[in-house]
mmCIF file of C-alpha atoms in Angstrom:
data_model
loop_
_atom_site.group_PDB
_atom_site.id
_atom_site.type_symbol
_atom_site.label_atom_id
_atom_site.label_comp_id
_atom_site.label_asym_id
_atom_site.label_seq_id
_atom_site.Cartn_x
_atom_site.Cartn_y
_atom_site.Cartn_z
ATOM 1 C CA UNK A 140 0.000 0.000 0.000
ATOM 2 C CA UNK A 141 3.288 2.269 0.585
ATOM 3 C CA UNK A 142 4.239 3.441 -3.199
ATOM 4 C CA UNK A 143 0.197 4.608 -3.627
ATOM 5 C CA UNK A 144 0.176 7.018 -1.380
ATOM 6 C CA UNK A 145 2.764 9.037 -2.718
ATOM 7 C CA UNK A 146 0.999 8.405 -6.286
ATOM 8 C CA UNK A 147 -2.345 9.869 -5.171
ATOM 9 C CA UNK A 148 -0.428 13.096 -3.743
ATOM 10 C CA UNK A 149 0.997 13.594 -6.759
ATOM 11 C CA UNK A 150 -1.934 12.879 -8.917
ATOM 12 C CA UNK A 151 -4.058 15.600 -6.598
ATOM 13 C CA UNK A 152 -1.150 17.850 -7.516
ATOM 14 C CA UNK A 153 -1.164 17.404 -11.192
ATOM 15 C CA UNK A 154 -4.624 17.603 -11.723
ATOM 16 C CA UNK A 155 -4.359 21.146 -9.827
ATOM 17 C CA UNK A 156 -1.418 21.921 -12.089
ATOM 18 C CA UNK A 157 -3.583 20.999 -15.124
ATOM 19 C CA UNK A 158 -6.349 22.854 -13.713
ATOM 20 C CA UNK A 159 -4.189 26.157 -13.872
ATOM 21 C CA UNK A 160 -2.728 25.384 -16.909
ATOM 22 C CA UNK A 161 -6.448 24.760 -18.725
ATOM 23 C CA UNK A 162 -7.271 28.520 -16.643
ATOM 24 C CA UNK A 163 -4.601 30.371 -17.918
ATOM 25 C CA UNK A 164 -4.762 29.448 -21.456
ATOM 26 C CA UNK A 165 -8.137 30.612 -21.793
ATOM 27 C CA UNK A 166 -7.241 33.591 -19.656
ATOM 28 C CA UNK A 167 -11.250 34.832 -19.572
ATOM 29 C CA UNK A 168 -10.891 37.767 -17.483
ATOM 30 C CA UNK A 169 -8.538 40.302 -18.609
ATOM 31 C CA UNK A 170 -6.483 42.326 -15.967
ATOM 32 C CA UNK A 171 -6.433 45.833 -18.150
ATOM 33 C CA UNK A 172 -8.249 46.964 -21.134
ATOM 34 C CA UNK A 173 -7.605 47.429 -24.692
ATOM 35 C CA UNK A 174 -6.738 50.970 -24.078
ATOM 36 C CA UNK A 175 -4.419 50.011 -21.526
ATOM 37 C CA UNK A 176 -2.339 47.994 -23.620
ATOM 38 C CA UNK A 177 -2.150 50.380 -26.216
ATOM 39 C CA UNK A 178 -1.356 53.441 -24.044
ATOM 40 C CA UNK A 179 1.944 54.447 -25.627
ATOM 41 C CA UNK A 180 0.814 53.601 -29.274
ATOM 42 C CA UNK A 181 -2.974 55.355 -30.003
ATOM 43 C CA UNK A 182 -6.746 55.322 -28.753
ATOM 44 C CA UNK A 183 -8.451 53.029 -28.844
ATOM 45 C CA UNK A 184 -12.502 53.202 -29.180
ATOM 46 C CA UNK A 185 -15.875 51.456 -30.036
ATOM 47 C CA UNK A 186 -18.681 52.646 -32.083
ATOM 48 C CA UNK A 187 -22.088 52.786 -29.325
ATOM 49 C CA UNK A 188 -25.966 53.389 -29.064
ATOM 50 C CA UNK A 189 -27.605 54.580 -25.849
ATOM 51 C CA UNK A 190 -28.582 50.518 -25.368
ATOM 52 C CA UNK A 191 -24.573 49.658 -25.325
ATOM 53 C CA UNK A 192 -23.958 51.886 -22.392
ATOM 54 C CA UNK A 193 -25.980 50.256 -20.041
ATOM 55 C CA UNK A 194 -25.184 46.580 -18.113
ATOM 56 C CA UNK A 195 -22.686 44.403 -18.916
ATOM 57 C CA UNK A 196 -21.797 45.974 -22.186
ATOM 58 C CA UNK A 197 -21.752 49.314 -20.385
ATOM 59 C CA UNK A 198 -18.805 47.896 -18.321
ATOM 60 C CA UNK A 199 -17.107 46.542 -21.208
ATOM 61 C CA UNK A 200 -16.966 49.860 -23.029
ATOM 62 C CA UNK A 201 -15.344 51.488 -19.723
ATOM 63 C CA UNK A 202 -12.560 48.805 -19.167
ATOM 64 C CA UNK A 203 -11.412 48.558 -22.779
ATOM 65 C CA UNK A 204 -12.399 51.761 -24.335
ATOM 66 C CA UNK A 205 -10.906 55.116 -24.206
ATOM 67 C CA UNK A 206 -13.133 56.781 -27.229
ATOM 68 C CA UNK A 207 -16.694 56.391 -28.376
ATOM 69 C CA UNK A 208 -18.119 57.039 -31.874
ATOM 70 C CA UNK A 209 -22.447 57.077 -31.942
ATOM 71 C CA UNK A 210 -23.049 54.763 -34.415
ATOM 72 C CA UNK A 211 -26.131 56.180 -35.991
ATOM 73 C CA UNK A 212 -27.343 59.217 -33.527
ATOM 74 C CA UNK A 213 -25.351 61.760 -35.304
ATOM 75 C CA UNK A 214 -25.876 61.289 -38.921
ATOM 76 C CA UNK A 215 -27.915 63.739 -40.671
ATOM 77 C CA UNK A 216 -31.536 61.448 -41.195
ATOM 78 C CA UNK A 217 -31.969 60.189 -36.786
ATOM 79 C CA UNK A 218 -30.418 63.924 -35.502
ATOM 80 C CA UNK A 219 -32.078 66.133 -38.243
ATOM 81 C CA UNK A 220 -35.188 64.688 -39.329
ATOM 82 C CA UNK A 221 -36.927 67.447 -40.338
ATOM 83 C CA UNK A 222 -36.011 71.127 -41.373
ATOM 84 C CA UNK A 223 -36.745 72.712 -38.011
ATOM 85 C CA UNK A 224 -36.412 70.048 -35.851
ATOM 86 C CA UNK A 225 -33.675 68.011 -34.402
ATOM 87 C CA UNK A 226 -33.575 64.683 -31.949
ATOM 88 C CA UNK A 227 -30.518 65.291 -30.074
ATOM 89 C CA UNK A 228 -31.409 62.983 -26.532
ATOM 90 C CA UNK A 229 -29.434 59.804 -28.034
ATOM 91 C CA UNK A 230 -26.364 62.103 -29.247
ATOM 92 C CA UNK A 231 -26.484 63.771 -25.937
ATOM 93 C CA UNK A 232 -26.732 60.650 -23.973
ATOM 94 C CA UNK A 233 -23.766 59.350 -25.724
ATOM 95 C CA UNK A 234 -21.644 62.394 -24.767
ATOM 96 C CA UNK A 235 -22.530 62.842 -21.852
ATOM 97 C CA UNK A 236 -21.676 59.310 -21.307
ATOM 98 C CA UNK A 237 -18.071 60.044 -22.532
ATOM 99 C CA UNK A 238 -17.708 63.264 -20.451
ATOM 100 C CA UNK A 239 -18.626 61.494 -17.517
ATOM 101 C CA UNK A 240 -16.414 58.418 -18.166
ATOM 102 C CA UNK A 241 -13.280 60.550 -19.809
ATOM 103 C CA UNK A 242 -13.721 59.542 -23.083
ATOM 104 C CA UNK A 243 -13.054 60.929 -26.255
ATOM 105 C CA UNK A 244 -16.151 61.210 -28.644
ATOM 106 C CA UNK A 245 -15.525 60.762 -33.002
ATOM 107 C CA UNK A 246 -18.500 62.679 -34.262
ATOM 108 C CA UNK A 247 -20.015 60.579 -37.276
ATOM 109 C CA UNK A 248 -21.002 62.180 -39.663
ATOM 110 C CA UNK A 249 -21.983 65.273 -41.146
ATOM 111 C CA UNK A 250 -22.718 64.590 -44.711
ATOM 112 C CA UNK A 251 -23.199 60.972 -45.975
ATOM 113 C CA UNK A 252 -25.477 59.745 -49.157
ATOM 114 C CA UNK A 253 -26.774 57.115 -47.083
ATOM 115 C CA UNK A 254 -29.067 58.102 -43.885
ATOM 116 C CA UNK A 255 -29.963 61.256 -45.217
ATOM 117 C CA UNK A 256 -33.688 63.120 -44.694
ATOM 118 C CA UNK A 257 -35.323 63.091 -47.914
ATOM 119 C CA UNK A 258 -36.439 66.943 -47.228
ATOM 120 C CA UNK A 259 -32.797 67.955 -47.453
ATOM 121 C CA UNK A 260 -32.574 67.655 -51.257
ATOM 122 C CA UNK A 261 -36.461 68.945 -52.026
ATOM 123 C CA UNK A 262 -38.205 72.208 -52.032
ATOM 124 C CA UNK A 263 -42.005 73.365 -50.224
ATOM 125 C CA UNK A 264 -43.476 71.989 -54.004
ATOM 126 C CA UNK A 265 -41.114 68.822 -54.032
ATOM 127 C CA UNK A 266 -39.033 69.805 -56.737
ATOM 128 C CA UNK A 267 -35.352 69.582 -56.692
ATOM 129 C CA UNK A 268 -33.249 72.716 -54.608
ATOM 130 C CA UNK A 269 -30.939 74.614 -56.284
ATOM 131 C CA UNK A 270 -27.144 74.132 -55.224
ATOM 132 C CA UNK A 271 -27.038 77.510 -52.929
ATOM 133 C CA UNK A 272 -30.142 76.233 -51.268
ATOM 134 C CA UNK A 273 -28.745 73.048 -50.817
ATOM 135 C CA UNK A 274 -25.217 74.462 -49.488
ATOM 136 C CA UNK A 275 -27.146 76.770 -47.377
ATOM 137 C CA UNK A 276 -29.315 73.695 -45.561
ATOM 138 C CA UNK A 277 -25.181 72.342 -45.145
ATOM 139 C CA UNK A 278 -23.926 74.810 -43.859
ATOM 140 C CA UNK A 279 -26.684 75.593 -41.328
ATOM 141 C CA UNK A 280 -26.830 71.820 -40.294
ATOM 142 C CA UNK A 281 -22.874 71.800 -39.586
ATOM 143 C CA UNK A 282 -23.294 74.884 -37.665
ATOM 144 C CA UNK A 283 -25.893 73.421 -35.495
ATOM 145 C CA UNK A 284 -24.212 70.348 -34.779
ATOM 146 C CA UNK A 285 -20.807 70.836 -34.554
ATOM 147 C CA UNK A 286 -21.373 73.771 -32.274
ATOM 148 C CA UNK A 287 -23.903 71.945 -30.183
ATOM 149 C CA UNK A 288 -20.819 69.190 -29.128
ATOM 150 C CA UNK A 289 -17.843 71.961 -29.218
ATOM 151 C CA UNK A 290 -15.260 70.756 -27.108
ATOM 152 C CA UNK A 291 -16.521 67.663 -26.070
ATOM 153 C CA UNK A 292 -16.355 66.053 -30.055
ATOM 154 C CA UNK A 293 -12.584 66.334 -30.969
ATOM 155 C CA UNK A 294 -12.831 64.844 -33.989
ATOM 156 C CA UNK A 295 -15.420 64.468 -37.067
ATOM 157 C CA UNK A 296 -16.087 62.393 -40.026
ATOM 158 C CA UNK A 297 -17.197 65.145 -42.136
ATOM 159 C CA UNK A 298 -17.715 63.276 -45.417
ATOM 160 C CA UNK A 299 -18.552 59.721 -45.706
ATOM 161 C CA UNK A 300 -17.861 57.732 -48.838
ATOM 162 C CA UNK A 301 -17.908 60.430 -51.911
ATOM 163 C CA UNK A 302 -15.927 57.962 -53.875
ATOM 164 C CA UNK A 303 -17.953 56.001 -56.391
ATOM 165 C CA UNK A 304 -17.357 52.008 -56.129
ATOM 166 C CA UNK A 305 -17.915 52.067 -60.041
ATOM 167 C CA UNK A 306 -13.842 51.984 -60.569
ATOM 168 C CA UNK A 307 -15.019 53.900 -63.939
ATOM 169 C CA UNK A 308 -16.008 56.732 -62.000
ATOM 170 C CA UNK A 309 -14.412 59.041 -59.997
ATOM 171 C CA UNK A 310 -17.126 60.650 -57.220
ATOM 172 C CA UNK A 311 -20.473 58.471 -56.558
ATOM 173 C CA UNK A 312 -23.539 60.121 -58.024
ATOM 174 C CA UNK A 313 -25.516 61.239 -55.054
ATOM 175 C CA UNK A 314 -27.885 63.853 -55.313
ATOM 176 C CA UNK A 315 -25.159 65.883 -53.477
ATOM 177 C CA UNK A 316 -23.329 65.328 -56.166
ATOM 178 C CA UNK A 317 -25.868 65.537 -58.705
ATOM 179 C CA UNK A 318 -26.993 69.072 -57.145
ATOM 180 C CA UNK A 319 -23.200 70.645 -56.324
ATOM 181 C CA UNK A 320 -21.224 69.064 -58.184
ATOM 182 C CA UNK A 321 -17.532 68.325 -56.290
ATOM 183 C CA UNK A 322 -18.111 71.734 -54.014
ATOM 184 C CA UNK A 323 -20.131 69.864 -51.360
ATOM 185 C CA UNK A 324 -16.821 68.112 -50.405
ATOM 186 C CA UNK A 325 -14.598 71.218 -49.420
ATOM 187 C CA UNK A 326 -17.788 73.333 -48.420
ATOM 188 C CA UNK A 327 -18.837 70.413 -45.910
ATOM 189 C CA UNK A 328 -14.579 70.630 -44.097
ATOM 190 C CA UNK A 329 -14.908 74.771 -44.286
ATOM 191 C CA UNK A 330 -18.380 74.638 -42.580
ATOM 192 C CA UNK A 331 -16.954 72.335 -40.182
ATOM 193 C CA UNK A 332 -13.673 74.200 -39.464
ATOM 194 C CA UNK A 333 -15.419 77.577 -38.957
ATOM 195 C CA UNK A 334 -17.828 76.030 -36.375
ATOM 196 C CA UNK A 335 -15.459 74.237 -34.525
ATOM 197 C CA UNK A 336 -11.674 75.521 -35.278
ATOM 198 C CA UNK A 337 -10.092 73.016 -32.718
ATOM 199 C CA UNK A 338 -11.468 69.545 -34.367
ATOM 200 C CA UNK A 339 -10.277 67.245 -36.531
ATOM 201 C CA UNK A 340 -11.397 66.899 -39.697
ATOM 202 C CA UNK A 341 -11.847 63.489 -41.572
ATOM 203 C CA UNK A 342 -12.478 62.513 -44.543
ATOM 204 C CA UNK A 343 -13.871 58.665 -44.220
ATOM 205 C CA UNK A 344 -14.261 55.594 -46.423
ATOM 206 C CA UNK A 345 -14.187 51.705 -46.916
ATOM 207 C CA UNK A 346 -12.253 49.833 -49.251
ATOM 208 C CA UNK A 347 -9.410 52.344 -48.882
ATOM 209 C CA UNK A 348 -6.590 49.760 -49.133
ATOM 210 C CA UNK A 349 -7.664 48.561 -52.212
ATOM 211 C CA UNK A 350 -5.139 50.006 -55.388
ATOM 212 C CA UNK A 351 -7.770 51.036 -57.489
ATOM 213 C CA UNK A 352 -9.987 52.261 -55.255
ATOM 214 C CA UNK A 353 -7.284 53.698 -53.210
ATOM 215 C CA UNK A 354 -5.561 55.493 -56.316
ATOM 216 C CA UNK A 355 -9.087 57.847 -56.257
ATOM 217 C CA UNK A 356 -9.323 58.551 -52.538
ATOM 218 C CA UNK A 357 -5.995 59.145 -53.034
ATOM 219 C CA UNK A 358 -6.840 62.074 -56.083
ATOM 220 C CA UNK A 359 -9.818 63.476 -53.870
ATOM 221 C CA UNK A 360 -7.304 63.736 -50.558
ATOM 222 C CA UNK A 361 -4.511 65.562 -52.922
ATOM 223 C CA UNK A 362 -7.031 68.059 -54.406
ATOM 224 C CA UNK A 363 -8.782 69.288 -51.466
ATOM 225 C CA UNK A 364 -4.980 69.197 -49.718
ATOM 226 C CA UNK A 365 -3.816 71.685 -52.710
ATOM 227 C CA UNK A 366 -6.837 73.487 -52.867
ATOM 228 C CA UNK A 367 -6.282 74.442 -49.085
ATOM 229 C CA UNK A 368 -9.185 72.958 -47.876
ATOM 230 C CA UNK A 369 -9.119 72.736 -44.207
ATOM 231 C CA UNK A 370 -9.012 68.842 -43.881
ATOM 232 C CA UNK A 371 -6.252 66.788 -40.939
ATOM 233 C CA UNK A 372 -7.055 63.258 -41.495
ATOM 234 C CA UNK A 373 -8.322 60.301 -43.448
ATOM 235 C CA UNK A 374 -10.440 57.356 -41.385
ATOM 236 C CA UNK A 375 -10.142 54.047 -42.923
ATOM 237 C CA UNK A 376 -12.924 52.141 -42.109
ATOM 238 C CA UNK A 377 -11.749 48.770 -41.769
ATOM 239 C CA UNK A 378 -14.648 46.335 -42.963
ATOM 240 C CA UNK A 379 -12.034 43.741 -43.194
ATOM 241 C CA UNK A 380 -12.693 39.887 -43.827
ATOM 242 C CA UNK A 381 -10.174 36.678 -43.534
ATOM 243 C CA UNK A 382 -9.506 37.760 -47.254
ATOM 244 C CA UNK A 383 -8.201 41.237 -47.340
ATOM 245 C CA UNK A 384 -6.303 43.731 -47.029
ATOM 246 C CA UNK A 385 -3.103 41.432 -47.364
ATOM 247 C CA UNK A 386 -0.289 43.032 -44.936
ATOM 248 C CA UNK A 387 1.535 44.863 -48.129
ATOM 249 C CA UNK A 388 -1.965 46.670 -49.032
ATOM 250 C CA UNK A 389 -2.375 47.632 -45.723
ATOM 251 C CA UNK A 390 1.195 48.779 -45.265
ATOM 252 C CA UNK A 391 1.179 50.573 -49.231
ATOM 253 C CA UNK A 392 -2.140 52.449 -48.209
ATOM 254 C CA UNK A 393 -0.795 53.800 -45.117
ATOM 255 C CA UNK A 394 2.134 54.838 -46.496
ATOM 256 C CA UNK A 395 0.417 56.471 -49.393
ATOM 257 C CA UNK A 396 -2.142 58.576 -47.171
ATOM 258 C CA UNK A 397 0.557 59.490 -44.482
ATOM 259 C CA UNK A 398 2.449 60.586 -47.478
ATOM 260 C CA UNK A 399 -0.163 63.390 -47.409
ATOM 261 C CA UNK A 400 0.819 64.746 -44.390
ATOM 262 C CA UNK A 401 -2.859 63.782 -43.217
ATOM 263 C CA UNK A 402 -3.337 61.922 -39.876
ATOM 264 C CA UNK A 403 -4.481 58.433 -40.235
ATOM 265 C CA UNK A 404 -7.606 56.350 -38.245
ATOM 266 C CA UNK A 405 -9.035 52.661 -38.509
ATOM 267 C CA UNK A 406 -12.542 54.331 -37.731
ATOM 268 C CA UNK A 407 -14.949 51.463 -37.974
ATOM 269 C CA UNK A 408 -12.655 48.087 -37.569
ATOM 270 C CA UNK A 409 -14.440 44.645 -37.927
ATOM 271 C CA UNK A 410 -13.492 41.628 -39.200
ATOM 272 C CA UNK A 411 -16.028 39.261 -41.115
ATOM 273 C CA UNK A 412 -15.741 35.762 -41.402
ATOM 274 C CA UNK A 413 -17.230 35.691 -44.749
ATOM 275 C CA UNK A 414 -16.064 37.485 -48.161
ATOM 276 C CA UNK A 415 -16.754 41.037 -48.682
ATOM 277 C CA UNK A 416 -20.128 41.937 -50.612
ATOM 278 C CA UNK A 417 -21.688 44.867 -51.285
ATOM 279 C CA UNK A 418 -25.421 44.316 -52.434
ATOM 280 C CA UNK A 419 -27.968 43.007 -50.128
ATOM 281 C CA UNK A 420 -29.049 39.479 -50.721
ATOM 282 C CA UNK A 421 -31.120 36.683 -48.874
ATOM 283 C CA UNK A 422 -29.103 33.763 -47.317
ATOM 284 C CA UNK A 423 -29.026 31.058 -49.184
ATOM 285 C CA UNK A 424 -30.116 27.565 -48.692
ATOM 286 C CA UNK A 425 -27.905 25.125 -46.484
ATOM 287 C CA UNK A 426 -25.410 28.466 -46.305
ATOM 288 C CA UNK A 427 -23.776 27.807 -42.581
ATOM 289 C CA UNK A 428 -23.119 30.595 -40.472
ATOM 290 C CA UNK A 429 -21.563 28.697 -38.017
ATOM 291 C CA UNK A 430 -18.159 30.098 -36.282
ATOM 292 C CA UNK A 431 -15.858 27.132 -36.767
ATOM 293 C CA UNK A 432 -12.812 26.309 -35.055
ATOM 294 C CA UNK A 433 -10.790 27.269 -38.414
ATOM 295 C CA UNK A 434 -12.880 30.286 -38.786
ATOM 296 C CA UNK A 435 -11.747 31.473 -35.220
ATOM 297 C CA UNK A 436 -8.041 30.823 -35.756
ATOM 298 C CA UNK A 437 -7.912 32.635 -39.628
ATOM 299 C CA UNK A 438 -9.628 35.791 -37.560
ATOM 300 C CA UNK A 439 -7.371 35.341 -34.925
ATOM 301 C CA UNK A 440 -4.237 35.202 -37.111
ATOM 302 C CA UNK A 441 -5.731 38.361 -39.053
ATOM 303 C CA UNK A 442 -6.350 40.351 -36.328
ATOM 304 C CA UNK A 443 -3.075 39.462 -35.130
ATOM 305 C CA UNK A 444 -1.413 40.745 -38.139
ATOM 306 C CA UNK A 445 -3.772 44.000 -38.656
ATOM 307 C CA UNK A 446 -2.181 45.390 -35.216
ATOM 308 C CA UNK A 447 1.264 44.623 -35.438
ATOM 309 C CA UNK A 448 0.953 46.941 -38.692
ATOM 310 C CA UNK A 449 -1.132 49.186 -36.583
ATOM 311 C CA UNK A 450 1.930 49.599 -33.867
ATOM 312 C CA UNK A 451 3.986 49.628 -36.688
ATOM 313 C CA UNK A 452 2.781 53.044 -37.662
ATOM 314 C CA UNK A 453 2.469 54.463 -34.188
ATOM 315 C CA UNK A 454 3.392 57.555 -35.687
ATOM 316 C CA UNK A 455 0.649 58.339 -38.090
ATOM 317 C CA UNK A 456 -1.923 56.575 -36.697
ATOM 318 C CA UNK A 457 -4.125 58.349 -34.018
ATOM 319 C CA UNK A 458 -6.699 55.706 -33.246
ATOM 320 C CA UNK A 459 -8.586 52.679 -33.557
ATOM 321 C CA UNK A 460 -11.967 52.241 -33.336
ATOM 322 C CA UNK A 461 -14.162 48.895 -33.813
ATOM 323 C CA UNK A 462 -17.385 49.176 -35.144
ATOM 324 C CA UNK A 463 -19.533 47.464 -32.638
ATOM 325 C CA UNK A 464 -18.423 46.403 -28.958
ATOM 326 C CA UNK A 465 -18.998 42.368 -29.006
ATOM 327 C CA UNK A 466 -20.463 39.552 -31.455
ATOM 328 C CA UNK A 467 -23.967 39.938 -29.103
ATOM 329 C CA UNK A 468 -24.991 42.709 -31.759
ATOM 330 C CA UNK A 469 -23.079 43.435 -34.885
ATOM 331 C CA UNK A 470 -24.279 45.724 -37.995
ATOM 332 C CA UNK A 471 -23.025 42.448 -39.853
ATOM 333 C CA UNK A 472 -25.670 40.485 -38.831
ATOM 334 C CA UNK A 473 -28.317 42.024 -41.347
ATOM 335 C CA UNK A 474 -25.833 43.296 -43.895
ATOM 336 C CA UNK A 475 -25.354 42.889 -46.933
ATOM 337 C CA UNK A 476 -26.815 38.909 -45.694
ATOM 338 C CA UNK A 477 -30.281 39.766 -43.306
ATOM 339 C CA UNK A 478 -30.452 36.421 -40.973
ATOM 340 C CA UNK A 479 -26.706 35.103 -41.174
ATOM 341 C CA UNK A 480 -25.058 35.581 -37.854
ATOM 342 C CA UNK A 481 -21.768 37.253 -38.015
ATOM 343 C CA UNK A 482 -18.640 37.170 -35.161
ATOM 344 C CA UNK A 483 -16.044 39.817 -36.376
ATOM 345 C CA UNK A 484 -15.228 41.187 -33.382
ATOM 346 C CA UNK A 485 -12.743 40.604 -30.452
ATOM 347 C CA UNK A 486 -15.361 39.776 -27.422
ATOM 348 C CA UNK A 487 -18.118 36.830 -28.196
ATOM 349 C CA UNK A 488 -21.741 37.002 -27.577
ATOM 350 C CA UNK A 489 -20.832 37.097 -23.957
ATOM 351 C CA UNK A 490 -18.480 39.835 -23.966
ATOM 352 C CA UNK A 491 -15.809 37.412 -23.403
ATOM 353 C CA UNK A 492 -12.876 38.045 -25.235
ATOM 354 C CA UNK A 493 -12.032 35.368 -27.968
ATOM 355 C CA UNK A 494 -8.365 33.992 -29.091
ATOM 356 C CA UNK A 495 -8.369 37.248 -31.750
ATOM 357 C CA UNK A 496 -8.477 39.135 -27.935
ATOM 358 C CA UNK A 497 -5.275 37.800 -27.116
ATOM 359 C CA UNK A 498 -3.662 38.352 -30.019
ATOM 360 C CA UNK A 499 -4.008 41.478 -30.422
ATOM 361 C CA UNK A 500 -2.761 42.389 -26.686
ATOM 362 C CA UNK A 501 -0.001 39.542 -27.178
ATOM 363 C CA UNK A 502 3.147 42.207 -27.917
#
């Protein structure tokens, strides 16, 4: 009976060491935040209704996040419905929010094709406004909400996607467009500047990393540069997948838009697990949505990769923000596929944070 004594002491012990071992590796409870880890390089921050500041999520957003960008509240259809009316309690919720958590706030966004009240564009008899009209109804929205949030908004997207994805075109054809021609682009930044001298100005977009659609951002950034048009940065969005940007895209972009002499942010970071697509669609039949084991590890390994480019470029890069705080809600979910569950972000349904969680802080 001697020798199985010492056996089951050791066996106790092992399955205690094992026990740790098993703990640590999945490491569920982070000791400090995002933002914590990535102190000395930039901000980072999360894009946030009034719903994601309450609870658990709530918490989340405070331990990992030093910025906040309202993900809808502030474009121009939820705050400015109507001509003479605005709904400014979810914007000001959100800011307040941040001022009372010591948080930076990304304004987003003042002018946009998408989200945009249809009485903007028409006149009393529902014909189309003329272009002063039109820059008139800009310039008095800026002024409204850019002064409203002065000094607690440091920095705004000011236009959203003006570049056509029709690589034979150079600006989309919005009625902005259609209405002003190119002015509404460096009218929108001087608005903007004049109401608010001390912010940032952005100019924002998706699919900026790739070359031909990059080459055209690229043209718009140099002309409003050279035309002294009062605009500091360019936000890539970041709707990234397990497919692109490679690492030299990434690394070519940046280089090309710091080139500028324009700061650089990754303004609405997420990473799908399925292919980029840009027109709606239904899912299709037997088409899994499931987050596989393989799935996880390709999003870890990209996510992985995306930062250590990121740190790379301390220098011109002055934040990162993810569009969406955990997998629980995610604008993927209903686009461009309405139904097929999406994970692209670092914390799971739980606000747990996933292996891509630990890659990212693993420097």
């Amino acid at each position: 009976m001697k020798p199985t004594a010492p056996f089951r002491k050791l066996s106790t012990a092992g399955l205690l060491l094992v026990g740790l071992t098993v703990f640590s590796s999945q490491r569920s409870a982070p000791e400090k935040g995002l933002k914590d880890y990535y102190k000395d390089y930039f901000p980072v921050g999360v894009a946030v209704s009034p719903a994601g500041l309450k609870g658990a999520e709530g918490e989340l957003i405070k331990q990992h996040f030093n910025s906040i960008t309202p993900e809808n509240s502030m474009k121009m259809g939820p705050i400015h419905p109507e001509e003479n009316r605005y709904e400014w309690k979810d914007s000001d919720e959100i800011v307040q929010f941040a001022q009372d958590n010591k948080l930076r706030v990304r304004g987003h966004n003042l002018l946009w094709h998408e989200q945009t009240p249809k009485w903007l564009f028409k006149d009393a008899n529902g014909k189309q406004v003329s272009k002063e009209v039109l820059l008139k109804r800009l310039h008095d929205h800026i002024f409204t909400v850019v002064k409203r949030y002065k000094g607690k908004i440091y920095a705004w997207d000011v236009v959203n996607e003006a570049i056509s994805d029709n690589p034979q075109e150079f600006l989309r054809n919005s009625e902005w467009y259609k209405i002003c021609g190119e002015d509404f682009i460096a009218k929108a930044f001087e608005y903007a500047h004049e109401a608010d001298p001390k912010a940032v100005l952005f100019y924002n977009d998706y699919n900026t990393e790739r070359p031909e659609k990059r080459e055209r951002i690229l043209k718009l950034l140099k002309k409003l540069k050279d035309a002294k048009v009062p605009i500091d940065a360019v936000g890539l969005q970041g709707h990234w997948s397990l497919q692109e940007p490679t690492e030299t895209e990434l690394r070519q972009a940046l280089d090309q838009y710091s080139a500028l002499g324009l700061k650089v942010q990754i303004t609405e970071l997420d990473v799908s697990i399925y292919p980029w697509e840009k027109d709606r669609r239904e899912k299709r039949p037997g088409e899994s949505d499931a987050y596989t084991p393989e799935l996880e590890q390709k999003q870890a390994e990209q996510y992985k990769m995306f930062f250590k480019v990121f740190r790379d470029y301390k220098k011109v890069m002055t934040g990162v923000t993810f569009w969406n705080i955990s997998d629980k809600y995610t604008w993927l979910d209903t686009y461009p596929v309405a139904g097929r569950k999406n994970y692209p972000l670092l914390f799971d349904q739980n606000q747990k944070p996933k292996k891509a969680y630990w890659e990212v802080v693993k420097f």
